PDB file of C-alpha atoms in Angstrom:
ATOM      1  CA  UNK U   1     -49.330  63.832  42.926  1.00  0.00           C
ATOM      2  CA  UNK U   2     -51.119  60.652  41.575  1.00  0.00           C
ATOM      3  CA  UNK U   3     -53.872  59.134  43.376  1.00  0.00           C
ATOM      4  CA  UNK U   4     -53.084  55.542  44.448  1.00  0.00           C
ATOM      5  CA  UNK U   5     -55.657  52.926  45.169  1.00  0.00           C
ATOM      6  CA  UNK U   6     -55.550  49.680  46.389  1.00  0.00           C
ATOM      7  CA  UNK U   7     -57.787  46.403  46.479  1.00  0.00           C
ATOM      8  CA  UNK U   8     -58.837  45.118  49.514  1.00  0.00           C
ATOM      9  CA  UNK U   9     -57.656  47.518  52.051  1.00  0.00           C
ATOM     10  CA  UNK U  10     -57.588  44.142  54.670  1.00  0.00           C
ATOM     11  CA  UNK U  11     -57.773  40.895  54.398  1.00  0.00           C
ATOM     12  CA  UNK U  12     -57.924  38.167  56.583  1.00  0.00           C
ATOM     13  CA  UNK U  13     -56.922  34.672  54.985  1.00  0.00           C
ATOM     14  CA  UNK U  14     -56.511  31.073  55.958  1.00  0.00           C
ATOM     15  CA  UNK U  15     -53.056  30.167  55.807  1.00  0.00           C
ATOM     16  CA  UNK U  16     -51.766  27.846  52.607  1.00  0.00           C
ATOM     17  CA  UNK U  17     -54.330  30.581  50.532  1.00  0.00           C
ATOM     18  CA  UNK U  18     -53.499  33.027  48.428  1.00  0.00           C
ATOM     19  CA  UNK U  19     -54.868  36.731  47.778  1.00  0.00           C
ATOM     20  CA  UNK U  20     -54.266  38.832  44.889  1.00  0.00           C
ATOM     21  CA  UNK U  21     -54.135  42.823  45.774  1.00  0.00           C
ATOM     22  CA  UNK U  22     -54.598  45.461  43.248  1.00  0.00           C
ATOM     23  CA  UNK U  23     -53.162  48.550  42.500  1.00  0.00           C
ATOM     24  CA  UNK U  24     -54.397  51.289  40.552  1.00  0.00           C
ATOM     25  CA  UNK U  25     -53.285  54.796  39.780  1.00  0.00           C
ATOM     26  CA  UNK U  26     -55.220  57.721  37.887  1.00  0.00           C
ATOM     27  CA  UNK U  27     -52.688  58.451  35.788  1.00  0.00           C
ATOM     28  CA  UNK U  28     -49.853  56.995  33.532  1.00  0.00           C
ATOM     29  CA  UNK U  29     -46.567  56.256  35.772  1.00  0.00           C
ATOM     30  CA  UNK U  30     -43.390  55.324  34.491  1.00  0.00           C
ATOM     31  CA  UNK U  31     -42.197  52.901  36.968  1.00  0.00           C
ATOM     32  CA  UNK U  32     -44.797  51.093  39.921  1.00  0.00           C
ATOM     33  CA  UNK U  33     -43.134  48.999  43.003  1.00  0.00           C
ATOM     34  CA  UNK U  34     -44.447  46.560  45.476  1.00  0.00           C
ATOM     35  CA  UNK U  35     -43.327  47.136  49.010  1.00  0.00           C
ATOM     36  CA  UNK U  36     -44.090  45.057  52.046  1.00  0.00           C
ATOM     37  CA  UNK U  37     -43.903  46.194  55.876  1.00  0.00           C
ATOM     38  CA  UNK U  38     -44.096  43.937  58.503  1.00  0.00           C
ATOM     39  CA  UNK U  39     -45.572  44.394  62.053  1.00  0.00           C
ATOM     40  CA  UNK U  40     -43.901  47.460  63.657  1.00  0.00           C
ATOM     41  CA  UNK U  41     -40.879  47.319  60.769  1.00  0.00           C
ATOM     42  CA  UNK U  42     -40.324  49.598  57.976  1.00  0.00           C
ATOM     43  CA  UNK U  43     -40.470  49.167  54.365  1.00  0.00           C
ATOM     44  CA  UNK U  44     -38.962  46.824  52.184  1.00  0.00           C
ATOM     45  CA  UNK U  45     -39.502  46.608  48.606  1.00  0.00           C
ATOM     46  CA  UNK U  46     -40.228  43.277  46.806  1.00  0.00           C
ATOM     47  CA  UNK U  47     -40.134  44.221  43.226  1.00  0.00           C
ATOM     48  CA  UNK U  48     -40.696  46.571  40.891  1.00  0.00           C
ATOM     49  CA  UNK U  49     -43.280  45.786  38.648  1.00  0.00           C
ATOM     50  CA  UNK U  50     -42.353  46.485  34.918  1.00  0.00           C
ATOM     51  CA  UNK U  51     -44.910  46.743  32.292  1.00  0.00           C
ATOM     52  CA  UNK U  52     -45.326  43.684  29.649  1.00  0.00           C
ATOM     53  CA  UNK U  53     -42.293  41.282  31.502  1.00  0.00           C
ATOM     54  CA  UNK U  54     -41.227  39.983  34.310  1.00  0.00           C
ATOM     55  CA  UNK U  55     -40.683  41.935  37.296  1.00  0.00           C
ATOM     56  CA  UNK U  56     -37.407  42.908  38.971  1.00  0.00           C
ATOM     57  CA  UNK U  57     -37.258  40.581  42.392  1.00  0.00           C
ATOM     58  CA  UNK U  58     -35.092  41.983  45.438  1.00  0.00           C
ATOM     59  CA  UNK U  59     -33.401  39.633  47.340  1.00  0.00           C
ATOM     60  CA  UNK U  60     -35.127  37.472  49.204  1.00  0.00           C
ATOM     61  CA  UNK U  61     -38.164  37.215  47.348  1.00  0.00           C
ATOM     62  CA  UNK U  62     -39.033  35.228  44.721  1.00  0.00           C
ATOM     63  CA  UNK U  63     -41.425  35.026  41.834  1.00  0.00           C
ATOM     64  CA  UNK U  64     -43.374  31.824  42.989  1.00  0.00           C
ATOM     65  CA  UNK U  65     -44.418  33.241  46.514  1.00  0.00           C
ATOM     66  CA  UNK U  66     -45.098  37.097  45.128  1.00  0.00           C
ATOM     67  CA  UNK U  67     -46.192  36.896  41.237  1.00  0.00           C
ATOM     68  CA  UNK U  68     -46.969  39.870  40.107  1.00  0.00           C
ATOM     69  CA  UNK U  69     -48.778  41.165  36.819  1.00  0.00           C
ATOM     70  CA  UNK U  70     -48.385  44.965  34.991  1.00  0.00           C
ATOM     71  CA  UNK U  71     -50.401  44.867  31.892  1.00  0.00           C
ATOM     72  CA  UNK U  72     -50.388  48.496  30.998  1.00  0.00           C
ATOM     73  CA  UNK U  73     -49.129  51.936  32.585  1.00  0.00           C
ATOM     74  CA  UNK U  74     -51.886  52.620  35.315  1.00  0.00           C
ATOM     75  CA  UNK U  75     -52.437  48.995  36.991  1.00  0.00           C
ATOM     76  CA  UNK U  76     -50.475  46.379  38.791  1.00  0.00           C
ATOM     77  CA  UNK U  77     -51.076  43.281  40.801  1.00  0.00           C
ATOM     78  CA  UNK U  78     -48.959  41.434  43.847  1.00  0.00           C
ATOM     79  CA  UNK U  79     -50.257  37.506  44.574  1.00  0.00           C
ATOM     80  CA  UNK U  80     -48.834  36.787  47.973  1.00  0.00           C
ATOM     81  CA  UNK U  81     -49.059  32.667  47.298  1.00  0.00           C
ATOM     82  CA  UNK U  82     -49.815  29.495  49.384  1.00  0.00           C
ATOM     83  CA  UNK U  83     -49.690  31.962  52.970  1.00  0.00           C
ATOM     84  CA  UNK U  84     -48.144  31.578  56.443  1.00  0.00           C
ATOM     85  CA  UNK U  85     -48.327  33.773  59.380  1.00  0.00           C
ATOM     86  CA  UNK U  86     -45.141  35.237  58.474  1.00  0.00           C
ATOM     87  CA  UNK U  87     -47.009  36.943  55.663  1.00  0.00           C
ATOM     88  CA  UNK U  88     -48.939  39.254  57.512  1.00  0.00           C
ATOM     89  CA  UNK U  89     -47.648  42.438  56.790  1.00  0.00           C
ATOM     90  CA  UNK U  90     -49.351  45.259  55.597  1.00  0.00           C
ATOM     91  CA  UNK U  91     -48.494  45.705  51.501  1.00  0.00           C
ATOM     92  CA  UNK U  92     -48.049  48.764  49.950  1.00  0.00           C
ATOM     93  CA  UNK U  93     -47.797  49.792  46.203  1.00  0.00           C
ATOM     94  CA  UNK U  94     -45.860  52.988  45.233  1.00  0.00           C
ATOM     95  CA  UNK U  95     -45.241  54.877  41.689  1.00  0.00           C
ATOM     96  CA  UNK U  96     -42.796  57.100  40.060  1.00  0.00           C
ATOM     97  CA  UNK U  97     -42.681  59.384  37.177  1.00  0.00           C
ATOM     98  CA  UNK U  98     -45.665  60.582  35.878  1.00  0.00           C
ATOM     99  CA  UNK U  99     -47.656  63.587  34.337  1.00  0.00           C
ATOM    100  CA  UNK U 100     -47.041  66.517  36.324  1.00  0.00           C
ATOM    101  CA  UNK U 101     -44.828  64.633  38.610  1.00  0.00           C
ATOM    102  CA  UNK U 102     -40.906  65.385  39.524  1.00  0.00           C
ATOM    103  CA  UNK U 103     -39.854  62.137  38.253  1.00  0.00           C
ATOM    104  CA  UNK U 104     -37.737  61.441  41.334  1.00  0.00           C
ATOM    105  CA  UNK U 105     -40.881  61.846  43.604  1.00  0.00           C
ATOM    106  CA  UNK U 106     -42.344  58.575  44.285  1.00  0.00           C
ATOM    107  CA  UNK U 107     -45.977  58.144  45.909  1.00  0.00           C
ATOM    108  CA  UNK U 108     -47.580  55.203  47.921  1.00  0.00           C
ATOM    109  CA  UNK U 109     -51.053  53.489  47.928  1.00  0.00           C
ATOM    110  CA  UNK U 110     -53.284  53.443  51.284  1.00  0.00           C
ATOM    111  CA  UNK U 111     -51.694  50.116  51.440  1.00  0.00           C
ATOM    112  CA  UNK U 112     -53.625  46.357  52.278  1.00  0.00           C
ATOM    113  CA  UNK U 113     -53.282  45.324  55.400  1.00  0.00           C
ATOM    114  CA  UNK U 114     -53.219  41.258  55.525  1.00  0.00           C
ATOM    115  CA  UNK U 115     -53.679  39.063  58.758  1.00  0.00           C
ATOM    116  CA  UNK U 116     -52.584  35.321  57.783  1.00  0.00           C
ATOM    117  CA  UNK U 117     -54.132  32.800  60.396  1.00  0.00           C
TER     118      UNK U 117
ATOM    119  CA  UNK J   1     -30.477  46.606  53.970  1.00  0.00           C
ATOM    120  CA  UNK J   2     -31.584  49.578  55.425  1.00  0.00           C
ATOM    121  CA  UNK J   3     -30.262  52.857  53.854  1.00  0.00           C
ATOM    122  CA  UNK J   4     -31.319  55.480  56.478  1.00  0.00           C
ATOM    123  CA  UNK J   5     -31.197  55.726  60.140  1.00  0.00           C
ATOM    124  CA  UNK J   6     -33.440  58.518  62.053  1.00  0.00           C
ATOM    125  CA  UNK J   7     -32.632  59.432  65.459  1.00  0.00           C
ATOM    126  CA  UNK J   8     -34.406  59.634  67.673  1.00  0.00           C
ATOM    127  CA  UNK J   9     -36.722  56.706  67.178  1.00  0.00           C
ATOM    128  CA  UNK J  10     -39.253  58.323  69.330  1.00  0.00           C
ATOM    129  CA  UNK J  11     -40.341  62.022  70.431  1.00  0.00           C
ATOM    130  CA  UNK J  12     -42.532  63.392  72.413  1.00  0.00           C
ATOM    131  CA  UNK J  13     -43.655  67.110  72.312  1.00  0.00           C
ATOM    132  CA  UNK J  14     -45.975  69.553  73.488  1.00  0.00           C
ATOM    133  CA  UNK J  15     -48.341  71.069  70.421  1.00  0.00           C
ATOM    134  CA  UNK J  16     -46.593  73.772  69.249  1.00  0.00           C
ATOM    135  CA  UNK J  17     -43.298  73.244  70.166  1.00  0.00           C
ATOM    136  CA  UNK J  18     -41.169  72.383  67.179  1.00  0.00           C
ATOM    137  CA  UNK J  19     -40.147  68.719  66.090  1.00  0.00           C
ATOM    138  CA  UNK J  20     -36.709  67.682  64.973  1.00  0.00           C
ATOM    139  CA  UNK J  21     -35.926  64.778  62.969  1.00  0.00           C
ATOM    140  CA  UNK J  22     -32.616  63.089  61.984  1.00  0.00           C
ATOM    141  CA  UNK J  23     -31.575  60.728  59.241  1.00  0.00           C
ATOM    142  CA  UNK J  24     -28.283  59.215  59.002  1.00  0.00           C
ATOM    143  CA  UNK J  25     -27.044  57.739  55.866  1.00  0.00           C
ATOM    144  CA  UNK J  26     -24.320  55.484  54.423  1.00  0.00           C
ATOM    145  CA  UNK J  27     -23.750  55.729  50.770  1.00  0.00           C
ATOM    146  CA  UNK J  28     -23.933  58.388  47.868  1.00  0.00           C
ATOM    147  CA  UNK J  29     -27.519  59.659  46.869  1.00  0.00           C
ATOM    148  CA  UNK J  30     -29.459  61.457  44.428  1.00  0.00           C
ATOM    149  CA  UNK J  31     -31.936  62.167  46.571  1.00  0.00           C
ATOM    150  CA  UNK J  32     -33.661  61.767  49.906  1.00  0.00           C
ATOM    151  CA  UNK J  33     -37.866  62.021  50.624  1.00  0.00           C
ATOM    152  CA  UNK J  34     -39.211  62.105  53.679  1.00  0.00           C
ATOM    153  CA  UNK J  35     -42.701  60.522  54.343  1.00  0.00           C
ATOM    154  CA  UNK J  36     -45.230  60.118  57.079  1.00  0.00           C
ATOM    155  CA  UNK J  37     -47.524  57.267  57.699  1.00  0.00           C
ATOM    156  CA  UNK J  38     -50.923  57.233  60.311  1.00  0.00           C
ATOM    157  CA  UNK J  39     -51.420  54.366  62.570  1.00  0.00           C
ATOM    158  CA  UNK J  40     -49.921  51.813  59.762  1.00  0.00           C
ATOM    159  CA  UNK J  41     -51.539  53.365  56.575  1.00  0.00           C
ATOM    160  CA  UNK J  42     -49.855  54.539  53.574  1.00  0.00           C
ATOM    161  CA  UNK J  43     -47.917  56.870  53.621  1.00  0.00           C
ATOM    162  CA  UNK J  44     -47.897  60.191  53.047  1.00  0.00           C
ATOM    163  CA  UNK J  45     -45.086  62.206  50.557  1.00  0.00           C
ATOM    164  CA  UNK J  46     -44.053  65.332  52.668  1.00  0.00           C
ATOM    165  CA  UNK J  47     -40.909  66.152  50.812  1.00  0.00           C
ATOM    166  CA  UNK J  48     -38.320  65.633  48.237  1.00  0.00           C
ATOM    167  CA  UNK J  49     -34.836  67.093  48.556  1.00  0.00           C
ATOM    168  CA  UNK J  50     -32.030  66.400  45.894  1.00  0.00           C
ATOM    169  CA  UNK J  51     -28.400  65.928  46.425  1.00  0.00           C
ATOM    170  CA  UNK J  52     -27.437  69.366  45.165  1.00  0.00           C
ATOM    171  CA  UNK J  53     -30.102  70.928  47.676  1.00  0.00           C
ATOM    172  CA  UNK J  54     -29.229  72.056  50.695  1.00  0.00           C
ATOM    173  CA  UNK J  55     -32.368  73.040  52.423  1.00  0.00           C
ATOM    174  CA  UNK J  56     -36.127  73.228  51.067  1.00  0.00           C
ATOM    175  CA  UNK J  57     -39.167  74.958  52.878  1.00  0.00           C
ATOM    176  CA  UNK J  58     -42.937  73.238  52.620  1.00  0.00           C
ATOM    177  CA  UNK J  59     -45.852  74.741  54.885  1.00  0.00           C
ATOM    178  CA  UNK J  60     -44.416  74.273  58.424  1.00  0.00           C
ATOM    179  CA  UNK J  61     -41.695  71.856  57.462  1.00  0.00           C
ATOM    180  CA  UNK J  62     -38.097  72.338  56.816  1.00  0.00           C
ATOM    181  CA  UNK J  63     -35.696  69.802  55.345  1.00  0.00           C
ATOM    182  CA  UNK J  64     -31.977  70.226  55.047  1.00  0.00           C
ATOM    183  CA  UNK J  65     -29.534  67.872  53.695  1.00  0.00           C
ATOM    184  CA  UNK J  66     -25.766  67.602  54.383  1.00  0.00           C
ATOM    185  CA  UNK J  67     -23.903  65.105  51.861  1.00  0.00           C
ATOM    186  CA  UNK J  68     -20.945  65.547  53.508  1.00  0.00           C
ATOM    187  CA  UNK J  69     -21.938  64.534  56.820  1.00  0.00           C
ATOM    188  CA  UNK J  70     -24.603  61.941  54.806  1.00  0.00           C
ATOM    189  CA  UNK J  71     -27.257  63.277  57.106  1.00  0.00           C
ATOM    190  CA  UNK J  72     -30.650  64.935  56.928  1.00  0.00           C
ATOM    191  CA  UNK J  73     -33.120  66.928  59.229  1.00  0.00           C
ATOM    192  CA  UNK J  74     -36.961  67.274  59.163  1.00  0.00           C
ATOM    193  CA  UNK J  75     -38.239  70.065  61.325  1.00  0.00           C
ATOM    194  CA  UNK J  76     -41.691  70.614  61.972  1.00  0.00           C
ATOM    195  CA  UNK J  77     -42.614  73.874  63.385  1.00  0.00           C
ATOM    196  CA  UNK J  78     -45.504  75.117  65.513  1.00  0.00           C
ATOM    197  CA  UNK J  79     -46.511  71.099  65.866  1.00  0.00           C
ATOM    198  CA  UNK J  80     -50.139  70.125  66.277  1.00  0.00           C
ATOM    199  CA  UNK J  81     -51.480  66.959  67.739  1.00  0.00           C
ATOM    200  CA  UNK J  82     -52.337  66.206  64.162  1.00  0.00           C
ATOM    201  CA  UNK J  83     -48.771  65.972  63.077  1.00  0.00           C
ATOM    202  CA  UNK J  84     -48.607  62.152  65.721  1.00  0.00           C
ATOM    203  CA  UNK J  85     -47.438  59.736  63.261  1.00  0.00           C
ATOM    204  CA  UNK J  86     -44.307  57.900  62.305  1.00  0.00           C
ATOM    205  CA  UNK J  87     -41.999  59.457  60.135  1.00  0.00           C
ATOM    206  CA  UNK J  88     -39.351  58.120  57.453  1.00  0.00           C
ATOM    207  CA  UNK J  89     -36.693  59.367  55.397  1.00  0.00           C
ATOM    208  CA  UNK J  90     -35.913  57.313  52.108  1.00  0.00           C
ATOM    209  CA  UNK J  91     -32.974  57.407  50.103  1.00  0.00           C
ATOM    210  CA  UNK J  92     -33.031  57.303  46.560  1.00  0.00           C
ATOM    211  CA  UNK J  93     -30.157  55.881  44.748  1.00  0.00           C
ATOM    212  CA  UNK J  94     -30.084  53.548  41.587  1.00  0.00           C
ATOM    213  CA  UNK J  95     -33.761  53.945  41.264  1.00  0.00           C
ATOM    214  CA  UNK J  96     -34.504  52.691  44.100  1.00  0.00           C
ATOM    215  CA  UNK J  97     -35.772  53.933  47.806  1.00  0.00           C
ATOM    216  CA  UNK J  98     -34.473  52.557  50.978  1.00  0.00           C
ATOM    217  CA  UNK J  99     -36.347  53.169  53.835  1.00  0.00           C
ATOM    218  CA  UNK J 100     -34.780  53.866  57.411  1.00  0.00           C
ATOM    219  CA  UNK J 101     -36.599  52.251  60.461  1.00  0.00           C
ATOM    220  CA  UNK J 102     -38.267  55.329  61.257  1.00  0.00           C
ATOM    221  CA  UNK J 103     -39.541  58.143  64.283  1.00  0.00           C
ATOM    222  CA  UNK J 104     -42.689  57.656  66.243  1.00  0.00           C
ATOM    223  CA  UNK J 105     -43.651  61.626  66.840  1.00  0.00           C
ATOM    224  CA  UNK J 106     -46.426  61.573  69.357  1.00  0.00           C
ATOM    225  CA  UNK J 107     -47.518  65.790  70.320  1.00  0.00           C
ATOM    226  CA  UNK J 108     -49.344  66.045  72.967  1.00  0.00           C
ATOM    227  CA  UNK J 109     -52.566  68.525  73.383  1.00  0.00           C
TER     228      UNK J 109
END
């Protein structure tokens, strides 16, 4: 499986901030995702991150409140912009299709766990 | 929306009894994966089982799938306090995973 790593693991943050988390795999992966879980919820996925354009929104969020960056095959980033309490979540980025990987088998990231004040 | 549905949403066991774990689903699939995830960390990948796959074995879990009654199982045998964690099942459809709400497993020493 690929290892997943994520920058910072928490956060706390003043609300009407923003905070940049970073995602970072070991290994080439064909497709990398952004998911978002609230308190006690399960997972929803915000976009998928595509490499050199724009990524793929799901309903309900937008780029302006969750920009997110995929320069090359191995690294991602998710901006959670101008905060609110409603933002803290814990966020989680995930991959698919890799080296040595069924492509169908898709992995998560330890995850960053925000708290929005 | 959410895809799956597990059932129940919580379960409590003795260690070493086994666990059983439902996921109800609502539209075609190509696949289903079932994860676990510690106190609100990632999660973990326990198992992958594709739509032509009726059952598949890892370690002390067992995962079957029935398309026709769009439902899945997770068993855990021999259960250890360990194995306390939530549990998900995610469909995988149009390259995408949906997540159900998931099972709070709690085994108790």
């Amino acid at each position: 499986s690929a290892v997943i790593s994520q920058k910072p693991s928490r956060d706390i943050c003043q609300r009407g901030t923003s905070l940049t988390i970073q995602c970072q795999v070991d290994s080439q992966v064909t497709m990398m995702f952004w998911y978002r879980q609230q308190p006690g919820q399960s997972l929803t996925l915000i976009a998928t991150a595509n490499q050199g354009s724009e990524a793929t929104y799901e309903s309900g969020f937008v780029i302006d409140k969750f920009p997110i960056s995929r320069p090359n095959l191995t690294f991602s980033t998710l901006t959670v912009s101008n905060m609110s309490p409603e933002d803290s979540s814990i966020y989680l980025c995930s991959v698919r299709g890799g080296s040595g990987i069924f492509y169908n088998e898709q992995f998560f990231g330890p995850g960053t766990r925000l708290t929005v004040l | 929306s959410q895809q799956g549905e597990e059932d129940p949403q919580a379960l409590s066991i003795q260690e070493g009894e086994n666990a059983t774990m439902n996921c109800s689903y609502k539209t075609s699939i190509n696949n289903l994966q079932w994860y676990r995830q510690n106190s609100g960390r990632g999660l973990v990948h326990l198992i992958l089982i594709r739509s032509n796959e009726r059952e598949k074995h890892s370690g002390r879990l067992r995962v079957t799938l029935d398309t026709s009654k769009k439902s899945s199982s997770l068993l855990i045998t021999a259960s250890r306090a360990a194995d306390t964690a939530s549990y998900f099942c995610a469909t995988g459809a149009n390259s995408k995973l949906t997540f159900g709400k998931g099972i709070t497993l709690s085994v108790r020493p």
